[in-house]
Coordinates of C-alpha atoms in Angstrom, one line a residue:
M1446 CA 129.7 41.1 95.9
R1447 CA 126.8 40.9 98.0
E1448 CA 124.3 40.9 95.4
L1449 CA 123.1 38.7 92.5
L1450 CA 121.9 41.0 89.7
I1451 CA 119.9 39.7 86.6
S1452 CA 119.4 41.6 83.5
N1453 CA 116.6 41.3 80.9
A1454 CA 116.0 37.6 81.7
A1455 CA 113.4 36.2 79.2
E1456 CA 113.3 32.6 79.5
H1457 CA 110.1 31.2 79.1
N1458 CA 107.3 33.7 80.0
L1459 CA 109.8 36.1 81.9
K1460 CA 109.3 39.6 80.5
S1461 CA 112.8 41.2 80.4
V1462 CA 113.1 40.5 83.9
N1463 CA 115.7 43.1 85.9
L1464 CA 116.1 41.8 89.4
A1465 CA 118.7 42.6 92.1
V1466 CA 118.6 40.2 95.2
P1467 CA 120.7 39.8 98.4
K1468 CA 123.2 36.9 98.6
Y1469 CA 124.3 34.9 101.8
A1470 CA 120.3 35.3 102.5
L1471 CA 117.1 32.8 102.5
V1472 CA 115.2 34.3 99.4
V1473 CA 111.6 33.1 98.5
F1474 CA 110.2 33.1 95.0
T1475 CA 106.5 33.3 95.0
G1476 CA 103.5 34.2 92.8
V1477 CA 100.6 32.2 91.4
S1478 CA 101.0 29.1 89.6
G1479 CA 102.5 29.4 86.3
S1480 CA 103.8 33.1 87.1
G1481 CA 107.4 32.4 86.2
K1482 CA 109.0 31.5 89.2
S1483 CA 110.9 28.3 88.4
S1484 CA 111.7 30.0 85.2
L1485 CA 113.6 32.7 87.1
A1486 CA 115.0 30.3 89.8
F1487 CA 116.0 27.1 88.2
D1488 CA 115.8 27.7 84.3
T1489 CA 117.7 30.9 84.6
I1490 CA 119.8 31.2 87.7
Y1491 CA 120.5 27.4 88.3
R1492 CA 121.2 27.0 84.7
E1493 CA 123.7 29.7 84.5
G1494 CA 125.5 28.7 87.8
Q1495 CA 125.4 25.3 86.4
R1496 CA 127.1 26.2 83.0
R1497 CA 129.7 28.4 84.8
Y1498 CA 130.7 25.6 86.9
L1499 CA 131.0 23.2 84.3
S1500 CA 133.5 25.5 82.3
S1501 CA 136.0 25.2 85.1
L1502 CA 136.0 21.3 84.5
S1503 CA 137.9 19.3 82.3
A1504 CA 138.1 19.6 78.3
Y1505 CA 135.6 16.9 78.1
A1506 CA 133.0 18.5 80.2
R1507 CA 133.7 21.7 78.6
H1508 CA 133.0 19.9 75.2
F1509 CA 129.3 20.2 76.3
I1510 CA 129.0 23.6 77.5
G1511 CA 128.2 24.9 74.1
K1512 CA 125.2 22.5 73.8
L1513 CA 124.0 23.3 77.2
G1514 CA 123.5 27.0 76.1
R1515 CA 123.1 30.0 78.3
P1516 CA 119.7 30.9 79.6
A1517 CA 117.5 33.6 77.6
A1518 CA 119.1 36.5 79.8
E1519 CA 121.7 39.4 78.9
Q1520 CA 123.7 39.1 82.2
L1521 CA 123.8 37.4 85.5
E1522 CA 126.5 39.1 88.1
G1523 CA 127.6 37.9 91.6
I1524 CA 126.3 34.0 90.8
S1525 CA 127.8 31.2 92.9
P1526 CA 128.3 27.7 92.1
T1527 CA 124.9 26.4 92.2
L1528 CA 123.0 23.1 93.8
S1529 CA 119.6 22.6 92.9
L1530 CA 117.3 20.3 95.4
S1531 CA 114.1 19.8 93.4
Q1532 CA 111.3 17.6 93.9
Q1533 CA 111.9 14.9 91.5
R1534 CA 111.2 11.7 92.4
V1535 CA 114.3 9.4 93.2
S1536 CA 115.7 7.1 90.6
A1537 CA 113.6 3.8 90.5
N1538 CA 116.5 1.7 92.0
P1539 CA 115.2 -1.1 94.0
R1540 CA 118.4 -1.1 96.0
S1541 CA 118.1 2.2 97.1
T1542 CA 116.6 2.7 100.4
V1543 CA 116.5 5.8 103.2
G1544 CA 119.6 4.4 104.7
T1545 CA 121.7 4.4 101.7
M1546 CA 120.3 7.9 100.6
S1547 CA 120.7 9.5 104.2
T1548 CA 124.3 7.9 104.5
L1549 CA 122.9 6.5 107.9
G1550 CA 123.6 2.9 106.7
D1551 CA 126.9 3.7 105.8
H1552 CA 127.7 4.4 109.3
L1553 CA 125.9 1.7 110.6
R1554 CA 127.7 -0.7 108.3
L1555 CA 131.2 1.0 109.4
L1556 CA 130.3 0.7 113.1
F1557 CA 129.3 -3.2 113.0
S1558 CA 132.4 -4.1 110.8
R1559 CA 134.7 -2.3 113.8
L1560 CA 132.7 -3.2 116.9
G1561 CA 130.3 -5.8 116.1
D1562 CA 130.8 -9.4 118.0
A1563 CA 132.1 -12.0 115.5
D1564 CA 134.7 -14.5 115.4
K1565 CA 136.6 -13.6 112.3
P1566 CA 137.6 -10.1 111.3
L1567 CA 134.8 -8.0 109.3
D1568 CA 134.6 -5.3 106.9
A1569 CA 131.8 -2.7 105.7
A1570 CA 131.0 -4.7 102.7
Q1571 CA 130.0 -7.8 104.5
F1572 CA 127.2 -5.6 105.7
S1573 CA 126.1 -4.2 102.6
F1574 CA 123.3 -5.9 100.4
N1575 CA 124.7 -4.0 97.3
S1576 CA 127.7 -6.5 97.8
P1577 CA 127.9 -10.1 96.9
R1578 CA 129.5 -10.5 100.3
G1579 CA 126.8 -9.3 102.4
A1580 CA 123.8 -9.9 100.3
C1581 CA 121.3 -12.5 100.5
E1582 CA 122.0 -15.3 98.0
A1583 CA 118.3 -16.0 97.5
C1584 CA 117.2 -12.6 96.6
R1585 CA 120.7 -11.0 95.7
G1586 CA 120.1 -8.2 98.2
L1587 CA 116.7 -7.0 96.7
G1588 CA 114.6 -8.4 99.9
V1589 CA 112.0 -9.2 97.7
V1590 CA 111.6 -12.3 95.1
D1591 CA 109.3 -11.9 92.0
R1592 CA 106.6 -14.6 91.6
L1593 CA 104.3 -14.7 88.6
N1594 CA 100.7 -14.4 89.6
P1595 CA 98.6 -16.5 87.3
A1596 CA 95.3 -14.4 88.0
L1597 CA 97.0 -11.4 86.3
L1598 CA 97.3 -13.5 82.9
V1599 CA 93.2 -13.8 82.8
S1600 CA 91.5 -11.0 81.2
D1601 CA 88.0 -12.6 80.9
E1602 CA 87.1 -15.8 82.8
D1603 CA 83.7 -16.0 80.7
K1604 CA 85.9 -16.7 77.4
T1605 CA 87.9 -19.5 75.9
L1606 CA 91.5 -19.6 75.2
R1607 CA 90.8 -19.4 71.6
Q1608 CA 88.5 -16.1 72.2
G1609 CA 91.2 -14.6 74.4
A1610 CA 90.8 -15.6 77.8
L1611 CA 94.4 -14.9 78.7
V1612 CA 95.9 -11.1 78.4
I1613 CA 98.9 -12.2 76.3
T1614 CA 96.5 -13.5 73.1
T1615 CA 97.2 -11.6 70.3
P1616 CA 94.5 -10.6 67.7
S1617 CA 95.4 -13.4 65.3
G1618 CA 94.9 -15.7 68.2
Y1619 CA 98.1 -16.8 69.1
I1620 CA 99.1 -16.7 72.8
I1621 CA 102.6 -15.2 73.5
Y1622 CA 105.2 -17.5 75.3
S1623 CA 103.2 -20.5 74.8
Q1624 CA 105.6 -21.2 71.5
V1625 CA 102.9 -23.3 69.9
T1626 CA 100.0 -22.5 67.7
M1627 CA 96.5 -22.5 68.9
A1628 CA 95.7 -25.9 66.9
V1629 CA 98.7 -27.7 68.8
L1630 CA 97.7 -26.2 72.2
D1631 CA 94.3 -27.6 71.4
Q1632 CA 96.0 -31.4 70.8
V1633 CA 97.6 -30.9 74.3
C1634 CA 94.5 -29.7 75.9
R1635 CA 92.6 -32.7 74.2
A1636 CA 95.1 -34.9 75.6
H1637 CA 93.9 -34.2 79.0
G1638 CA 90.4 -34.4 78.3
F1639 CA 89.5 -30.7 77.5
S1640 CA 90.0 -28.2 74.5
V1641 CA 90.8 -24.6 73.8
D1642 CA 87.1 -24.0 73.2
V1643 CA 85.9 -24.2 76.9
P1644 CA 85.6 -21.1 79.1
W1645 CA 88.3 -20.6 81.4
R1646 CA 86.0 -20.3 84.2
Q1647 CA 84.7 -23.8 83.6
L1648 CA 88.3 -25.3 83.6
T1649 CA 89.3 -27.4 86.5
E1650 CA 92.6 -26.3 88.5
A1651 CA 94.3 -29.5 86.9
Q1652 CA 93.2 -28.5 83.5
R1653 CA 94.5 -24.8 83.9
H1654 CA 97.9 -26.2 85.4
V1655 CA 98.3 -28.1 81.8
V1656 CA 97.8 -24.8 80.0
L1657 CA 100.0 -22.5 82.2
H1658 CA 102.7 -25.1 83.2
G1659 CA 102.9 -27.4 80.6
S1660 CA 102.5 -31.3 80.0
D1661 CA 104.6 -34.3 79.1
R1662 CA 101.5 -36.3 77.6
L1663 CA 102.6 -36.2 73.9
R1664 CA 105.2 -34.5 71.9
I1665 CA 104.3 -31.6 69.8
P1666 CA 105.7 -29.1 67.3
F1667 CA 107.0 -25.9 68.4
G1668 CA 106.7 -22.6 66.5
K1669 CA 104.1 -19.8 65.9
H1670 CA 103.7 -20.4 62.2
P1671 CA 102.8 -24.1 60.7
L1672 CA 105.2 -25.3 58.0
E1673 CA 102.2 -25.2 55.4
S1674 CA 102.5 -21.1 56.2
R1675 CA 106.4 -21.0 56.3
L1676 CA 106.5 -22.6 52.9
K1677 CA 105.0 -19.6 51.3
W1678 CA 107.5 -17.3 52.4
S1679 CA 110.1 -16.0 50.1
G1680 CA 113.7 -15.7 50.9
I1681 CA 114.0 -18.8 53.3
T1682 CA 114.0 -22.4 53.2
A1683 CA 111.1 -23.9 55.6
Q1684 CA 112.8 -26.2 57.9
P1685 CA 110.5 -28.8 60.1
R1686 CA 109.8 -27.2 63.4
E1687 CA 111.4 -28.4 66.5
E1688 CA 109.5 -31.2 68.5
G1689 CA 109.1 -31.8 72.2
Y1690 CA 106.8 -31.6 75.4
Y1691 CA 104.6 -28.9 75.4
K1692 CA 106.6 -26.3 78.4
G1693 CA 103.8 -24.3 79.4
I1694 CA 103.2 -20.5 79.5
I1695 CA 104.6 -19.6 83.2
P1696 CA 107.8 -21.7 82.8
V1697 CA 108.7 -19.9 79.7
M1698 CA 107.9 -16.7 81.0
E1699 CA 110.2 -17.5 84.2
Q1700 CA 112.9 -18.2 82.0
I1701 CA 113.0 -15.2 80.1
L1702 CA 112.9 -13.2 83.7
K1703 CA 115.9 -15.1 84.7
R1704 CA 117.8 -13.5 81.8
D1705 CA 116.2 -10.2 81.8
R1706 CA 113.7 -8.2 83.6
N1707 CA 111.3 -8.2 80.7
K1708 CA 109.0 -5.3 81.2
N1709 CA 106.0 -6.9 79.3
I1710 CA 106.3 -10.0 81.8
L1711 CA 106.8 -7.9 84.8
R1712 CA 103.1 -6.7 84.4
F1713 CA 102.2 -10.3 85.7
V1714 CA 104.9 -10.4 88.5
E1715 CA 104.0 -9.9 92.1
S1716 CA 106.7 -9.2 94.5
A1717 CA 106.9 -11.2 98.0
P1718 CA 109.4 -10.8 100.7
C1719 CA 112.3 -13.2 100.2
G1720 CA 111.5 -16.5 102.4
E1721 CA 115.5 -16.6 103.2
C1722 CA 116.4 -13.1 104.7
K1723 CA 112.6 -12.2 105.5
G1724 CA 112.9 -9.0 103.5
T1725 CA 116.2 -7.8 105.2
R1726 CA 118.3 -8.3 102.3
L1727 CA 121.3 -9.6 104.3
N1728 CA 123.1 -13.1 104.4
E1729 CA 123.1 -15.2 107.4
L1730 CA 126.3 -13.6 108.4
A1731 CA 125.7 -10.3 108.4
R1732 CA 122.2 -11.0 110.3
S1733 CA 124.0 -12.8 113.1
V1734 CA 126.3 -10.3 114.1
R1735 CA 125.5 -8.2 117.1
L1736 CA 126.5 -4.7 118.6
A1737 CA 125.0 -3.9 122.1
D1738 CA 123.1 -7.1 122.1
T1739 CA 121.3 -5.5 118.7
T1740 CA 121.5 -6.9 115.1
I1741 CA 121.9 -4.8 112.3
T1742 CA 118.8 -5.8 110.4
E1743 CA 117.1 -4.7 114.0
L1744 CA 118.6 -1.3 113.6
N1745 CA 117.4 -0.9 110.2
R1746 CA 113.7 -1.6 110.8
L1747 CA 114.1 1.6 113.3
A1748 CA 112.6 4.8 112.4
I1749 CA 115.4 7.7 111.9
G1750 CA 114.1 9.1 115.3
E1751 CA 114.4 6.2 117.1
L1752 CA 117.8 5.6 115.8
E1753 CA 118.8 8.9 117.3
E1754 CA 117.3 7.7 120.9
F1755 CA 119.0 4.2 120.5
F1756 CA 122.7 5.5 120.3
S1757 CA 122.1 8.5 122.5
S1758 CA 121.5 5.9 125.4
I1759 CA 124.4 3.5 124.8
A1760 CA 127.5 3.5 126.9
F1761 CA 130.2 1.7 124.9
Q1762 CA 133.0 -0.2 126.9
P1763 CA 136.2 1.8 127.6
K1764 CA 138.3 0.0 124.9
M1765 CA 135.5 0.7 122.2
A1766 CA 134.3 4.1 122.8
P1767 CA 137.0 5.8 121.0
I1768 CA 136.3 4.0 117.9
A1769 CA 132.6 4.3 118.4
A1770 CA 132.4 8.0 119.4
P1771 CA 133.4 9.7 116.0
I1772 CA 130.8 7.2 114.1
V1773 CA 127.9 7.6 116.8
D1774 CA 128.5 11.3 116.9
A1775 CA 127.9 11.8 113.1
M1776 CA 124.8 9.4 113.0
V1777 CA 123.3 11.2 115.9
K1778 CA 123.8 14.3 114.2
R1779 CA 122.6 13.4 111.0
A1780 CA 119.7 11.6 112.2
A1781 CA 118.7 14.8 114.4
T1782 CA 118.9 16.9 111.3
L1783 CA 116.6 14.5 109.7
D1784 CA 114.2 14.5 112.5
R1785 CA 114.0 18.3 112.3
L1786 CA 113.1 18.3 108.6
G1787 CA 110.0 16.1 109.5
V1788 CA 111.1 13.0 108.2
G1789 CA 112.2 11.2 111.3
Y1790 CA 109.5 8.8 111.2
L1791 CA 111.1 7.0 108.0
T1792 CA 112.6 3.9 108.8
L1793 CA 116.2 2.8 107.2
D1794 CA 115.0 -0.3 105.5
R1795 CA 112.4 2.0 103.6
A1796 CA 112.6 1.7 99.7
S1797 CA 113.5 5.3 98.3
T1798 CA 110.9 4.5 95.5
T1799 CA 108.1 5.0 97.9
L1800 CA 109.2 8.3 99.0
S1801 CA 107.3 11.3 97.9
G1802 CA 109.1 14.0 96.1
G1803 CA 109.0 16.1 99.5
E1804 CA 110.6 13.5 101.6
A1805 CA 113.4 12.6 99.0
Q1806 CA 114.1 16.3 98.8
R1807 CA 114.3 16.9 102.8
I1808 CA 116.8 13.6 102.7
R1809 CA 119.0 15.5 100.2
L1810 CA 118.9 18.8 101.7
A1811 CA 119.9 17.0 105.1
N1812 CA 122.8 15.6 103.4
Q1813 CA 123.9 19.2 102.2
L1814 CA 123.5 20.6 105.5
N1815 CA 125.9 18.0 107.2
G1816 CA 128.4 18.3 104.2
A1817 CA 129.2 21.8 105.6
L1818 CA 129.4 23.5 102.2
T1819 CA 129.9 27.2 102.3
G1820 CA 129.8 29.8 99.3
V1821 CA 127.2 28.0 97.5
L1822 CA 124.1 28.9 96.0
F1823 CA 121.3 26.4 96.7
V1824 CA 117.9 26.6 94.8
L1825 CA 114.9 24.5 96.6
D1826 CA 111.5 23.6 95.2
E1827 CA 108.5 23.9 97.4
P1828 CA 110.5 22.2 100.4
A1829 CA 107.3 22.6 102.7
G1830 CA 105.0 20.6 100.4
G1831 CA 103.4 18.0 102.2
L1832 CA 104.5 18.8 105.4
H1833 CA 102.2 19.6 108.4
P1834 CA 102.3 23.4 109.6
H1835 CA 103.5 21.6 113.0
D1836 CA 106.8 20.5 111.1
R1837 CA 107.6 23.9 108.9
E1838 CA 109.2 25.8 112.0
Q1839 CA 111.8 23.4 111.9
L1840 CA 112.0 23.3 108.3
H1841 CA 112.9 27.1 108.3
R1842 CA 115.3 26.6 111.1
V1843 CA 117.2 24.2 108.8
L1844 CA 116.8 26.8 105.9
Q1845 CA 118.3 29.5 107.9
Q1846 CA 121.0 27.0 109.3
L1847 CA 122.0 26.4 105.5
R1848 CA 122.3 30.2 105.2
D1849 CA 124.1 30.8 108.1
N1850 CA 126.8 28.6 107.3
G1851 CA 127.7 31.0 104.5
N1852 CA 125.4 29.9 101.6
T1853 CA 122.6 31.7 99.7
V1854 CA 119.3 29.9 99.6
F1855 CA 116.8 30.6 97.0
V1856 CA 113.2 28.7 97.5
V1857 CA 110.3 28.6 95.5
E1858 CA 107.4 28.2 97.5
H1859 CA 103.7 28.9 97.9
D1860 CA 103.7 28.6 101.6
E1861 CA 102.7 31.6 103.7
S1862 CA 105.1 30.7 106.9
T1863 CA 107.8 30.1 104.5
M1864 CA 107.5 33.5 103.0
L1865 CA 107.5 35.5 106.3
A1866 CA 110.6 33.3 107.3
A1867 CA 112.4 34.7 104.6
D1868 CA 114.9 37.4 104.4
W1869 CA 114.0 38.5 101.0
L1870 CA 110.6 37.9 99.0
V1871 CA 110.2 38.0 95.3
D1872 CA 106.8 38.2 93.8
L1873 CA 106.2 37.2 90.1
G1874 CA 102.8 37.6 88.3
P1875 CA 100.1 39.0 88.0
G1876 CA 98.9 36.1 86.4
P1877 CA 99.8 32.6 84.9
G1878 CA 101.6 31.7 81.4
R1879 CA 101.5 35.2 79.0
L1880 CA 99.9 37.0 81.9
G1881 CA 102.8 36.5 84.3
G1882 CA 106.5 36.8 84.0
E1883 CA 107.0 40.3 85.6
I1884 CA 108.4 41.1 89.1
L1885 CA 105.4 42.7 91.3
Y1886 CA 107.8 42.8 94.3
S1887 CA 111.1 42.5 95.6
G1888 CA 112.1 43.4 99.3
P1889 CA 111.3 42.4 102.9
P1890 CA 108.5 39.8 103.3
R1891 CA 106.2 42.0 105.6
S1892 CA 106.2 45.1 103.2
I1893 CA 104.1 43.1 100.3
T1894 CA 101.2 43.4 102.6
D1895 CA 100.9 47.1 101.6
P1896 CA 98.8 47.5 98.9
A1897 CA 100.6 51.0 97.6
V1898 CA 104.0 48.9 97.7
A1899 CA 102.7 45.9 95.4
P1900 CA 99.1 46.8 94.1
N1901 CA 98.8 44.0 91.8
S1902 CA 100.1 41.1 93.8
A1903 CA 97.9 38.5 94.7
T1904 CA 100.4 37.0 97.4
G1905 CA 100.4 40.4 99.2
A1906 CA 96.6 40.8 98.8
C1907 CA 96.4 37.1 100.7
L1908 CA 98.7 37.6 103.1
S1909 CA 97.2 41.4 104.3
G1910 CA 93.9 39.7 104.4
I1911 CA 92.1 42.0 101.6
Q1912 CA 91.7 38.7 99.4
E1913 CA 90.8 35.3 101.0
I1914 CA 89.2 32.4 99.9
P1915 CA 85.7 32.0 101.0
L1916 CA 84.5 28.9 103.1
P1917 CA 81.2 27.1 102.2
L1918 CA 78.4 28.4 103.9
E1919 CA 76.8 24.9 103.9
R1920 CA 78.2 21.5 104.4
R1921 CA 77.2 18.7 102.5
R1922 CA 75.6 16.1 105.0
G1923 CA 76.5 13.2 102.8
S1924 CA 74.3 9.9 102.2
G1925 CA 75.6 7.4 104.5
Q1926 CA 78.9 6.2 105.9
L1927 CA 81.9 4.5 104.4
K1928 CA 83.5 2.5 107.8
I1929 CA 86.8 0.7 107.9
H1930 CA 87.1 -1.5 110.8
G1931 CA 90.6 -2.5 112.5
A1932 CA 93.2 -1.1 110.1
R1933 CA 96.5 -1.9 111.1
Q1934 CA 99.6 -1.6 108.8
F1935 CA 103.1 0.0 109.5
N1936 CA 102.1 2.5 112.5
L1937 CA 98.6 2.1 112.3
R1938 CA 97.3 0.6 115.7
N1939 CA 94.0 -1.2 115.0
I1940 CA 92.2 1.8 113.7
T1941 CA 88.2 1.9 113.2
T1942 CA 87.0 5.3 111.4
A1943 CA 84.2 6.6 109.3
F1944 CA 84.1 8.8 106.3
K1945 CA 81.0 10.5 104.6
L1946 CA 79.7 9.1 101.6
G1947 CA 78.6 11.7 98.6
A1948 CA 80.7 14.3 100.7
F1949 CA 84.4 15.8 100.6
N1950 CA 86.6 14.2 103.2
A1951 CA 90.0 15.2 104.4
V1952 CA 92.5 13.1 106.1
T1953 CA 95.3 15.3 107.8
G1954 CA 98.1 14.9 110.7
V1955 CA 101.5 15.5 111.0
S1956 CA 103.9 13.9 108.7
G1957 CA 104.5 10.1 109.0
A1958 CA 101.3 9.9 111.0
G1959 CA 99.7 7.5 108.7
K1960 CA 97.3 9.2 106.3
S1961 CA 98.6 7.4 103.2
T1962 CA 98.7 4.0 104.6
L1963 CA 95.1 4.5 105.8
V1964 CA 93.6 6.0 102.6
M1965 CA 95.7 5.0 99.8
G1966 CA 97.5 1.7 101.2
I1967 CA 94.3 0.0 102.7
L1968 CA 91.0 2.0 102.0
A1969 CA 91.5 2.6 98.1
R1970 CA 93.0 -0.7 97.7
A1971 CA 90.2 -2.7 99.5
L1972 CA 87.6 -1.0 97.5
A1973 CA 89.5 -1.5 94.3
G1974 CA 89.8 -5.3 94.8
L1975 CA 86.0 -5.4 95.7
Q1976 CA 85.3 -3.9 92.4
G1977 CA 87.4 -6.1 90.4
Q1978 CA 89.9 -3.3 89.6
T1979 CA 93.5 -4.3 89.3
A1980 CA 95.5 -3.3 92.3
P1981 CA 98.0 -4.2 94.6
P1982 CA 96.8 -6.0 97.8
P1983 CA 95.5 -3.9 100.8
G1984 CA 97.4 -3.5 104.2
T1985 CA 95.8 -5.6 106.9
Y1986 CA 91.9 -4.8 108.1
D1987 CA 89.4 -6.5 109.4
R1988 CA 86.1 -5.5 107.3
L1989 CA 84.4 -2.7 105.5
S1990 CA 81.0 -1.5 106.0
G1991 CA 79.2 0.9 103.6
A1992 CA 81.4 -0.2 100.3
D1993 CA 78.4 -1.4 98.4
A1994 CA 77.9 2.4 97.7
I1995 CA 81.2 2.7 95.9
H1996 CA 81.2 1.5 92.2
K1997 CA 84.7 2.5 91.0
V1998 CA 87.9 4.0 92.7
I1999 CA 90.1 6.7 90.8
E2000 CA 93.4 6.8 92.3
I2001 CA 94.8 10.4 91.8
T2002 CA 98.5 10.7 92.9
Q2003 CA 101.5 12.8 92.7
S2004 CA 103.5 10.2 90.2
P2005 CA 104.2 11.3 86.8
I2006 CA 101.3 11.4 84.4
G2007 CA 103.1 9.4 81.5
R2008 CA 105.0 6.6 81.6
T2009 CA 108.0 8.1 79.3
P2010 CA 110.0 11.4 79.4
R2011 CA 108.3 12.3 76.3
S2012 CA 104.6 12.4 77.7
N2013 CA 103.2 16.1 78.0
P2014 CA 99.7 17.3 78.4
A2015 CA 98.7 17.1 75.1
T2016 CA 99.5 13.6 74.6
Y2017 CA 98.3 12.6 78.1
T2018 CA 94.9 14.4 77.4
K2019 CA 94.7 13.0 73.9
L2020 CA 94.7 16.3 72.6
F2021 CA 97.6 15.7 70.3
D2022 CA 95.8 13.0 68.5
R2023 CA 93.8 15.3 67.3
I2024 CA 96.4 17.5 66.0
R2025 CA 98.1 14.8 64.3
G2026 CA 94.8 13.7 62.7
L2027 CA 94.6 17.5 61.7
F2028 CA 98.2 17.1 59.6
A2029 CA 97.6 13.9 58.5
A2030 CA 94.2 15.0 56.6
L2031 CA 96.1 17.8 54.9
P2032 CA 96.5 17.4 51.1
E2033 CA 100.3 17.6 51.3
A2034 CA 100.3 14.6 53.7
Q2035 CA 98.0 12.5 51.8
T2036 CA 100.1 12.9 48.7
L2037 CA 103.2 11.8 50.7
G2038 CA 101.5 9.3 52.0
F2039 CA 101.9 10.1 55.7
N2040 CA 99.5 9.0 58.5
K2041 CA 98.7 10.1 62.1
S2042 CA 101.9 8.2 63.0
R2043 CA 104.1 10.2 60.6
F2044 CA 103.5 13.4 63.2
S2045 CA 104.2 11.4 66.5
F2046 CA 107.4 11.6 68.3
N2047 CA 106.8 8.6 69.9
V2048 CA 107.1 6.0 67.0
K2049 CA 109.7 5.5 64.4
G2050 CA 109.0 7.8 61.0
G2051 CA 107.8 10.5 63.0
R2052 CA 110.4 10.9 65.8
C2053 CA 113.8 12.4 65.6
E2054 CA 116.0 9.2 65.8
A2055 CA 119.1 11.3 67.2
C2056 CA 117.1 11.9 70.6
H2057 CA 114.3 9.1 69.8
G2058 CA 111.6 11.9 70.2
A2059 CA 112.7 13.5 73.8
G2060 CA 114.0 16.7 72.5
V2061 CA 117.1 16.5 74.6
Q2062 CA 120.2 14.5 74.9
Q2063 CA 121.3 13.0 78.4
V2064 CA 125.0 13.5 78.8
S2065 CA 126.6 11.4 81.6
M2066 CA 129.2 13.7 83.5
H2067 CA 130.3 10.7 85.6
F2068 CA 130.7 11.7 89.2
L2069 CA 128.3 14.7 88.8
D2070 CA 124.4 14.8 87.7
D2071 CA 123.7 13.9 84.1
V2072 CA 123.2 17.1 82.0
S2073 CA 120.3 17.6 79.5
V2074 CA 121.3 19.4 76.3
V2075 CA 118.9 20.2 73.5
C2076 CA 119.0 17.9 70.5
D2077 CA 121.1 19.3 67.7
S2078 CA 119.4 17.2 65.2

């Protein structure tokens, strides 16, 4: 069957959509934001393809098919096995790097284990920082060590300990992790010539050290509650408190961190490169083995494009060439694909947690292209997002190559050049939400520019030039300059540049040019630090001029808006607080004794305990991606 047929699709805002699109083609789904593109491509087509594939697996997998449910569509015919390449960020695994994601690291480890210059036999695990055999013993393969930063514990230097100078002070006055009451801590302080009623700013370094790191000057009783309080409790027999020397706050926190990466304590932790392995993650043996007079750590520091050049220029000895050739060929081919996708600037040792959604998606796309799958339906979410126009033509060629391998490629996209590079274009609209959900056009991309073919299409009107976004007639001259001198981090080479104050500034350049490093990594962090805002240390620079005109830094990024998967626009904007307040004020709620928390899906009492307020349950499929199913309860 050469077509995929969809009948009466009504998922989310789709209005009984009927559609026929060609298979083995590059198809772009477009339309204004909220028009129903993702509802059709991901929530209908991909979801049904996933459901049908799972139905062919084991009884264990089929057990969850009923829970997964069919999308709201009458029928889908001609659907192939589907793979989704969305822009979700990679998992927050500190052990994942560009090398592990792209599998280039696997090839390097194999090459060094077979051809590395060493006295004893080697295997690939000895070059892996995820294996005890290859990992640095000091940092256990993480490349960084966590250190508690005492400065982050201080909330207000003008307050005393009793008033809450430390962030970890509770409303009752107890300092968490101190293990003693405020009265007992005061005894310790007085033994050193000060008290808990002296402002933190006035304490000497030695006095602060006593509070944070402990004292061996007198023995004191441990415990949050004194004996007289515990004698009043019912149901227990109060025992005298354990006695000993005051341990200090930081040693207690460090002891907890050794057992568990406690989220409350990690707020006060700064990561620094491991002093033993210098951030390379590998042990001494792995760092010492050489191939072509180069170590694996040196190769891991190369950008993907540089790695391709390195191996293309090496001539292996005749006895080594037969072993090296297939590994090197596979590496060069994969590196070339990644370079074509516009991520050739990424180094192999870069942590995957620092990648944007678009960068991670393009790495996954390269893996699929080199995997040589055929007969698969790929669904991608805005792969051109974040790409400079210079790099988009290469992306189109990769998508077309994926199609030419015998696959069907569906892309949700707003980019004009990607629309015009497609074989088939599907336009949804005419508006967002309830105003959308209709197919305005389905056919060859060029024909959408004819107003007679798609009269209500905003996409067609923009592509044809009938509708355009007017440029401002006047530009703001601004009121001075903000200038950064000598910025140098990663690929920035001692840059000095100025921005207009009181004006709209844009920073552009090809992918990997250093835009984010300059603006986010150096300028924003430096300004935030000058204002006393909490921010990571900035990259290297000489000085800032004009910074006194900035009074606050607000950083808006593509990171998720909430800390939990339960966060949504209503909770994030506090609108849901008002809704919960309205329900808590109803007579029936007051009769039942319900307060606002009883109407929250984030806390016990209001949330569904089966799914902990998420609305869905994650089902592990072992070697496949987890499946989200609607909570039955």
